Amino acid sequence: MAAETYGAQPVYLDYNATAPMRPEALKATYDALCAVGNASSIHHHGRDAASRVDQARRQLADLLSCSPGELIFTSGATEANNLALQAAYAHRGLIIVSAVEHPAVLETARALTDNTSGALVILPVASGGQIDPDTFRAAVQQHGTALVSIMLANNETGVITDLAPLAEAAHAAGALVHTDATQYVGRLPLDLSDLDVDMLSLSAHKFGGPQGVGALFIRRGTPLPQHPLVFGGGHERGWRAGTLNVPGIVGLGAAAEAVRRQLGDEIPRITKLRDLLEGELLARLPGSHVNGAHTLRLPGVTSITFPGTPADALLASMPDVAASDGSACSAGAPSPSHVLLAMGLSREAADSTLRFSLGYATTEQEVRRAIDTTERAVTHVQTVMDASTGP
Ligand code: PMP
């Protein structure tokens, strides 16, 4: 948020739910919205739209170090995950995922396999949020594993997966590797020439592009027959029919380019702000702890448990900070976070957890205001809770 709005607006610390659009993406999207043209038409206007899409594809490919022809634009990461899992399952069978995947992976895998035992393996994670490599190796060596889908960074805790050894084991066992990199892209550098995955999903609105647009990367040569979810005019090399969302795609491309230029400066700044937030809250509120604290995490994310402090009551008493209880992605679901439960938290502890996620526009002033507000709110809710359970 711009410094001028300090004090007027709630502090926005929910970048993992959605990030504010980057100015470059906003302008590019607006310009594309003002133009007319279907990217499939061969006249001047159509060619103009197609060339904007081509440019966006190159901008995203440059960010990820892949080839533009390896990218399929979708309506977001949910669709990209569906496309990857459904294609692999239709083609080959057994799917392995982790217990902390986003519902866009977990529920897709469950629906596809009809919860049939043997068709889907959901791997546990350790208390730090990481998969045990030995358990993983044993699972992929099962006969006929088609696909492993392991996220690159978790949306609730920011915990980063050490994917290289897992991908190596999966490939050695003949499986394809998909990663949901929705929370990773735009937060840390990602080089697909060096990351041994066959497919990768991403979403523009997590890194400053518009909502409702994302992409699936499918590495050239991946032995996966085309498997569209939507049939029609054969757009996106037959993988995804439907008139392209030109303004959305153009906004995604502009956000990708802005990230490529600015990420180097953003990472240390955001890390410092996150550490300030985390350090102050832990110091001021004894008993609180960070989930995944000893694991490699994304720079801007912290998941903090304030024991005995229900997150819904907490958020209600701190309206001038926009944070999240568990994951905003599981819209409206009142159940405790499956991610935190999988990491070994009790139901009560999971229900007493807030996620703060910072990003490219977060300021120190905002973080300091969030610290003071959260401290007051936790103290208030704990006082109320103590009074209600008191003698
Ligand atoms: N995967 C992860 C890890 C996410 O955090 C999200 C967004 N909450 C999604 C997938 C779904 O992305 P989209 O909003 O683009 O459908």
Coordinates of C-alpha atoms and ligand atoms in Angstrom, one line a residue:
M1 CA 0.0 0.0 0.0
A2 CA 1.2 3.5 -0.7
A3 CA 2.5 5.3 2.4
E4 CA -0.1 8.1 1.9
T5 CA -2.9 5.7 2.7
Y6 CA -1.3 4.8 6.0
G7 CA -3.9 5.0 8.8
A8 CA -6.8 5.1 6.3
Q9 CA -7.0 1.5 5.2
P10 CA -6.6 -1.8 7.0
V11 CA -3.0 -3.1 6.6
Y12 CA -3.1 -5.7 3.9
L13 CA -1.1 -8.7 4.9
D14 CA -2.8 -11.4 2.9
Y15 CA -0.7 -11.6 -0.2
N16 CA -1.0 -15.4 -0.3
A17 CA -4.8 -15.0 -0.8
T18 CA -4.2 -12.4 -3.5
A19 CA -1.7 -9.7 -4.1
P20 CA -2.5 -6.2 -5.2
M21 CA -2.0 -5.7 -8.9
R22 CA 1.4 -4.3 -9.8
P23 CA 1.2 -0.9 -11.5
E24 CA 2.8 -2.4 -14.7
A25 CA 0.2 -5.2 -14.8
L26 CA -2.7 -2.8 -14.2
K27 CA -1.6 -0.5 -17.0
A28 CA -1.0 -3.4 -19.4
T29 CA -4.4 -5.0 -18.6
Y30 CA -6.2 -1.7 -19.0
D31 CA -4.6 -1.0 -22.4
A32 CA -5.5 -4.5 -23.5
L33 CA -9.1 -4.0 -22.3
C34 CA -9.3 -0.8 -24.3
A35 CA -8.3 -2.7 -27.5
V36 CA -10.6 -4.9 -29.5
G37 CA -9.6 -8.2 -31.1
N38 CA -9.9 -11.9 -30.8
A39 CA -6.5 -13.5 -30.8
S40 CA -7.8 -16.2 -33.2
S41 CA -8.9 -13.7 -35.9
I42 CA -6.5 -13.1 -38.8
H43 CA -7.3 -9.5 -39.5
H44 CA -5.4 -6.5 -38.0
H45 CA -7.2 -6.5 -34.7
G46 CA -6.9 -10.2 -34.2
R47 CA -3.2 -10.1 -35.0
D48 CA -2.7 -7.3 -32.5
A49 CA -4.4 -9.3 -29.8
A50 CA -2.4 -12.4 -30.7
S51 CA 0.9 -10.4 -30.6
R52 CA 0.0 -9.1 -27.1
V53 CA -0.6 -12.7 -26.0
D54 CA 2.7 -13.8 -27.7
Q55 CA 4.5 -11.1 -25.8
A56 CA 3.0 -12.2 -22.5
R57 CA 3.9 -15.8 -23.2
R58 CA 7.5 -14.7 -23.8
Q59 CA 7.5 -12.5 -20.6
L60 CA 6.4 -15.5 -18.5
A61 CA 8.8 -17.8 -20.2
D62 CA 11.7 -15.4 -19.5
L63 CA 10.7 -15.3 -15.8
L64 CA 10.7 -19.1 -15.6
S65 CA 13.5 -19.9 -18.1
C66 CA 11.4 -22.1 -20.2
S67 CA 10.2 -21.9 -23.8
P68 CA 7.0 -19.9 -24.6
G69 CA 5.7 -23.0 -26.4
E70 CA 5.7 -24.9 -23.1
L71 CA 3.1 -22.7 -21.5
I72 CA -0.7 -23.1 -21.6
F73 CA -2.8 -20.2 -20.3
T74 CA -5.6 -21.2 -18.0
S75 CA -8.1 -19.4 -15.7
G76 CA -5.8 -19.8 -12.8
A77 CA -3.9 -22.4 -10.8
T78 CA -7.0 -24.4 -9.9
E79 CA -7.6 -25.1 -13.6
A80 CA -3.9 -25.7 -14.2
N81 CA -3.7 -28.3 -11.4
N82 CA -6.9 -30.0 -12.7
L83 CA -5.4 -30.1 -16.2
A84 CA -2.2 -31.7 -15.0
L85 CA -3.7 -34.2 -12.7
Q86 CA -6.6 -35.2 -15.0
A87 CA -4.3 -35.6 -18.0
A88 CA -1.8 -37.8 -16.1
Y89 CA -4.5 -39.9 -14.4
A90 CA -6.4 -40.5 -17.6
H91 CA -3.2 -41.6 -19.3
R92 CA -1.6 -43.7 -16.6
G93 CA -3.2 -44.2 -13.2
L94 CA -1.8 -43.9 -9.6
I95 CA -1.3 -40.5 -8.2
I96 CA 0.9 -39.5 -5.2
V97 CA 0.4 -36.2 -3.5
S98 CA 1.3 -34.7 -0.1
A99 CA -1.1 -34.2 2.8
V100 CA -0.5 -30.4 2.7
E101 CA -1.4 -29.8 -0.9
H102 CA -3.9 -27.1 -1.8
P103 CA -7.5 -28.3 -2.3
A104 CA -7.1 -27.7 -6.0
V105 CA -4.7 -30.7 -6.0
L106 CA -6.1 -32.7 -3.1
E107 CA -9.7 -32.6 -4.1
T108 CA -8.9 -33.2 -7.8
A109 CA -6.9 -36.2 -6.9
R110 CA -9.7 -37.5 -4.6
A111 CA -12.4 -36.9 -7.2
L112 CA -10.4 -38.6 -10.0
T113 CA -9.6 -41.6 -8.0
D114 CA -13.0 -41.7 -6.4
N115 CA -11.1 -42.2 -3.1
T116 CA -10.3 -45.7 -4.4
S117 CA -7.6 -47.2 -2.2
G118 CA -4.5 -47.9 -4.2
A119 CA -5.2 -45.2 -6.8
L120 CA -4.3 -42.3 -4.6
V121 CA -1.5 -42.1 -2.0
I122 CA -1.5 -39.1 0.3
L123 CA 1.9 -38.8 1.9
P124 CA 2.3 -37.4 5.5
V125 CA 4.6 -34.6 6.3
A126 CA 6.9 -34.0 9.3
S127 CA 6.2 -31.3 11.9
G128 CA 8.2 -28.9 9.9
G129 CA 5.9 -29.4 6.9
Q130 CA 8.4 -31.4 4.8
I131 CA 7.9 -34.8 3.2
D132 CA 10.3 -37.5 4.4
P133 CA 12.4 -38.5 1.3
D134 CA 12.6 -42.2 2.4
T135 CA 8.8 -42.4 2.7
F136 CA 8.5 -40.7 -0.6
R137 CA 11.0 -43.0 -2.4
A138 CA 9.2 -46.1 -1.0
A139 CA 5.8 -44.7 -2.3
V140 CA 7.0 -43.9 -5.8
Q141 CA 8.5 -47.3 -6.2
Q142 CA 5.0 -48.8 -6.0
H143 CA 4.1 -50.3 -9.3
G144 CA 2.7 -48.0 -11.9
T145 CA 2.9 -44.5 -10.3
A146 CA 1.8 -42.1 -13.0
L147 CA 2.2 -38.8 -11.3
V148 CA 3.5 -37.2 -8.2
S149 CA 2.2 -33.8 -7.4
I150 CA 4.0 -32.0 -4.7
M151 CA 3.7 -28.2 -4.1
L152 CA 6.8 -26.0 -4.3
A153 CA 5.7 -23.8 -1.4
N154 CA 2.8 -24.1 1.0
N155 CA 0.1 -21.4 0.9
E156 CA -0.5 -21.5 4.7
T157 CA 3.0 -21.8 6.1
G158 CA 5.3 -20.7 3.3
V159 CA 7.3 -23.9 3.8
I160 CA 9.4 -24.7 0.7
T161 CA 9.7 -28.3 -0.6
D162 CA 13.2 -29.5 -1.3
L163 CA 11.8 -30.8 -4.6
A164 CA 15.0 -31.9 -6.5
P165 CA 15.6 -35.2 -4.6
L166 CA 11.9 -36.1 -4.8
A167 CA 11.7 -35.3 -8.5
E168 CA 14.8 -37.4 -9.1
A169 CA 13.3 -40.4 -7.2
A170 CA 10.0 -40.0 -9.0
H171 CA 11.6 -39.9 -12.4
A172 CA 13.8 -42.9 -11.6
A173 CA 10.6 -44.8 -10.9
G174 CA 9.1 -43.7 -14.2
A175 CA 6.6 -41.2 -12.8
L176 CA 5.8 -37.8 -14.1
V177 CA 6.4 -34.8 -11.7
H178 CA 3.9 -31.9 -11.3
T179 CA 4.4 -29.1 -8.9
D180 CA 1.9 -26.5 -7.8
A181 CA 4.2 -23.5 -7.7
T182 CA 1.4 -21.0 -7.2
Q183 CA 2.9 -19.5 -4.1
Y184 CA 6.5 -19.7 -5.2
V185 CA 6.4 -17.9 -8.6
G186 CA 7.0 -14.3 -8.1
R187 CA 8.3 -14.8 -4.5
L188 CA 11.6 -16.5 -5.2
P189 CA 13.5 -17.0 -8.5
L190 CA 12.5 -20.2 -10.3
D191 CA 14.5 -21.7 -13.1
L192 CA 12.8 -24.4 -15.1
S193 CA 16.0 -25.2 -17.0
D194 CA 17.3 -26.4 -13.6
L195 CA 14.2 -27.7 -11.9
D196 CA 13.5 -31.3 -13.0
V197 CA 9.7 -31.2 -13.2
D198 CA 7.4 -32.1 -16.1
M199 CA 4.6 -29.8 -15.2
L200 CA 4.1 -26.7 -13.1
S201 CA 1.1 -24.6 -12.2
L202 CA 1.0 -20.9 -11.4
S203 CA -1.5 -18.1 -10.9
A204 CA -1.1 -14.4 -11.9
H205 CA -2.9 -12.9 -8.9
K206 CA -0.4 -14.2 -6.4
F207 CA 2.4 -12.1 -8.0
G208 CA 0.7 -8.9 -8.9
G209 CA -1.2 -9.9 -12.1
P210 CA -5.0 -10.0 -12.4
Q211 CA -7.3 -12.7 -10.9
G212 CA -8.7 -15.4 -13.1
V213 CA -5.6 -16.1 -15.2
G214 CA -2.8 -18.6 -14.7
A215 CA -0.7 -21.1 -16.6
L216 CA 0.3 -24.7 -16.8
F217 CA 3.9 -25.4 -17.9
I218 CA 4.3 -28.8 -19.7
R219 CA 7.9 -29.5 -20.6
R220 CA 8.5 -30.3 -24.2
G221 CA 8.8 -34.0 -24.8
T222 CA 6.7 -35.0 -21.7
P223 CA 5.0 -38.3 -22.6
L224 CA 1.5 -37.0 -21.9
P225 CA -1.2 -37.2 -24.6
Q226 CA -3.3 -34.1 -24.9
H227 CA -6.2 -34.1 -22.5
P228 CA -8.3 -30.9 -22.6
L229 CA -10.9 -30.3 -19.9
V230 CA -12.8 -28.0 -22.2
F231 CA -13.4 -28.9 -25.8
G232 CA -13.9 -26.4 -28.6
G233 CA -11.8 -24.5 -31.0
G234 CA -8.5 -26.0 -30.2
H235 CA -6.9 -23.0 -28.6
E236 CA -3.6 -23.3 -26.7
R237 CA -2.3 -26.1 -28.9
G238 CA -5.5 -28.1 -28.3
W239 CA -5.1 -28.2 -24.5
R240 CA -7.6 -25.5 -23.6
A241 CA -10.4 -24.4 -25.9
G242 CA -12.0 -21.0 -25.6
T243 CA -11.3 -17.4 -26.6
L244 CA -8.2 -16.3 -24.9
N245 CA -8.5 -13.9 -22.0
V246 CA -6.3 -11.3 -23.6
P247 CA -6.4 -8.6 -20.9
G248 CA -5.7 -11.2 -18.2
I249 CA -2.9 -12.9 -20.1
V250 CA -1.3 -9.5 -20.9
G251 CA -1.5 -8.5 -17.2
L252 CA 0.1 -11.8 -16.2
G253 CA 2.9 -11.2 -18.7
A254 CA 3.5 -7.6 -17.4
A255 CA 3.5 -8.8 -13.8
A256 CA 6.0 -11.5 -14.7
E257 CA 8.3 -9.0 -16.3
A258 CA 8.0 -6.7 -13.3
V259 CA 8.9 -9.6 -11.0
R260 CA 11.9 -10.5 -13.2
R261 CA 13.2 -7.0 -12.8
Q262 CA 12.3 -6.3 -9.2
L263 CA 12.5 -9.6 -7.3
G264 CA 16.2 -9.3 -6.5
D265 CA 15.5 -6.1 -4.5
E266 CA 12.2 -7.3 -3.1
I267 CA 13.4 -10.6 -1.5
P268 CA 15.7 -9.1 1.2
R269 CA 13.3 -6.3 1.9
I270 CA 10.3 -8.5 2.4
T271 CA 12.3 -11.1 4.4
K272 CA 13.4 -8.3 6.8
L273 CA 9.8 -7.1 7.3
R274 CA 8.5 -10.7 7.8
D275 CA 11.3 -11.3 10.4
L276 CA 10.4 -8.0 12.1
L277 CA 6.7 -9.0 12.3
E278 CA 7.5 -12.5 13.5
G279 CA 10.2 -11.6 16.0
E280 CA 8.2 -8.8 17.6
L281 CA 5.0 -10.9 18.0
L282 CA 6.9 -13.9 19.4
A283 CA 8.7 -11.6 21.9
R284 CA 5.6 -9.7 23.0
L285 CA 3.3 -12.7 23.1
P286 CA 5.0 -15.5 25.1
G287 CA 3.7 -19.0 24.2
S288 CA 3.2 -18.1 20.6
H289 CA 5.1 -20.1 18.0
V290 CA 5.8 -20.1 14.2
N291 CA 4.7 -23.1 12.2
G292 CA 7.5 -24.5 10.0
A293 CA 10.0 -22.1 11.7
H294 CA 13.0 -24.3 11.3
T295 CA 12.3 -25.2 7.6
L296 CA 13.1 -23.1 4.6
R297 CA 10.2 -20.8 4.0
L298 CA 9.0 -18.1 1.5
P299 CA 10.3 -14.6 2.4
G300 CA 6.9 -13.0 3.1
V301 CA 4.9 -15.6 5.0
T302 CA 4.5 -16.5 8.6
S303 CA 2.0 -18.8 10.3
I304 CA 1.8 -18.0 14.0
T305 CA -0.1 -20.0 16.6
F306 CA -1.4 -18.0 19.6
P307 CA -2.4 -20.8 22.0
G308 CA -5.9 -20.4 23.5
T309 CA -6.8 -17.6 21.1
P310 CA -9.4 -18.6 18.5
A311 CA -8.4 -17.1 15.2
D312 CA -12.0 -16.1 14.3
A313 CA -12.3 -14.1 17.5
L314 CA -8.8 -12.7 17.0
L315 CA -9.5 -11.5 13.4
A316 CA -12.8 -10.0 14.5
S317 CA -11.0 -7.9 17.1
M318 CA -8.3 -6.6 14.7
P319 CA -10.3 -5.3 11.7
D320 CA -7.6 -2.9 10.7
V321 CA -5.3 -5.8 9.8
A322 CA -6.2 -8.0 6.9
A323 CA -4.7 -11.4 7.7
S324 CA -6.0 -14.9 7.4
D325 CA -7.0 -17.8 9.6
G326 CA -5.6 -20.9 7.9
S327 CA -6.1 -20.5 4.2
A328 CA -8.5 -18.1 2.5
C329 CA -8.3 -20.6 -0.4
S330 CA -10.6 -23.1 1.2
A331 CA -13.4 -20.5 0.9
G332 CA -15.8 -20.5 3.8
A333 CA -14.7 -23.9 5.2
P334 CA -15.0 -23.7 8.9
S335 CA -12.9 -26.9 9.5
P336 CA -9.4 -26.5 10.9
S337 CA -6.5 -26.2 8.5
H338 CA -5.6 -29.7 7.0
V339 CA -2.1 -28.3 6.6
L340 CA -1.6 -27.5 10.3
L341 CA -3.2 -30.8 11.4
A342 CA -0.9 -32.7 9.0
M343 CA 2.1 -30.9 10.7
G344 CA 0.9 -32.4 14.0
L345 CA -0.9 -29.4 15.5
S346 CA -3.9 -30.1 17.7
R347 CA -7.3 -29.0 16.4
E348 CA -7.3 -26.2 19.0
A349 CA -3.8 -25.0 18.1
A350 CA -4.7 -25.1 14.4
D351 CA -7.8 -23.0 15.2
S352 CA -5.6 -20.5 17.1
T353 CA -3.4 -19.7 14.1
L354 CA -3.1 -16.7 11.9
R355 CA -1.3 -16.4 8.6
F356 CA 0.3 -13.1 7.7
S357 CA 1.6 -12.8 4.2
L358 CA 3.6 -9.7 3.0
G359 CA 4.6 -8.7 -0.5
Y360 CA 6.2 -6.2 -2.8
A361 CA 4.2 -3.2 -1.6
T362 CA 4.3 -3.9 2.1
T363 CA 5.9 -1.1 4.1
E364 CA 7.7 -1.1 7.5
Q365 CA 5.1 1.3 8.8
E366 CA 2.3 -1.2 8.0
V367 CA 4.2 -4.0 9.6
R368 CA 4.7 -2.0 12.8
R369 CA 1.0 -1.1 12.9
A370 CA 0.1 -4.8 12.4
I371 CA 2.4 -5.8 15.3
D372 CA 0.8 -3.4 17.7
T373 CA -2.7 -4.2 16.6
T374 CA -2.1 -8.0 16.8
E375 CA -0.5 -7.7 20.2
R376 CA -3.5 -5.8 21.5
A377 CA -6.0 -8.2 19.9
V378 CA -4.3 -11.3 21.3
T379 CA -4.2 -9.9 24.7
H380 CA -7.8 -8.8 24.5
V381 CA -9.1 -12.2 23.3
Q382 CA -7.0 -14.1 25.9
T383 CA -8.5 -11.9 28.6
V384 CA -12.0 -12.6 27.4
M385 CA -11.3 -16.3 27.1
D386 CA -9.7 -16.4 30.6
A387 CA -12.7 -14.6 32.1
S388 CA -15.2 -17.0 30.4
T389 CA -13.3 -20.1 31.6
G390 CA -12.4 -18.6 34.9
P391 CA -13.3 -20.0 38.4
Ligands
PMP1 N1 -2.6 -23.7 -5.3 C1 -2.1 -22.9 -4.3 C2 -0.9 -23.4 -3.5 C3 -2.8 -21.7 -4.0 O1 -2.4 -21.0 -2.9 C4 -3.9 -21.4 -4.7 C5 -4.7 -20.1 -4.4 N2 -5.2 -19.9 -3.2 C6 -4.3 -22.2 -5.8 C7 -3.6 -23.3 -6.1 C8 -5.5 -21.8 -6.6 O2 -5.2 -20.7 -7.5 P1 -6.3 -19.9 -8.3 O3 -6.8 -18.9 -7.3 O4 -5.5 -19.3 -9.4 O5 -7.3 -20.9 -8.8

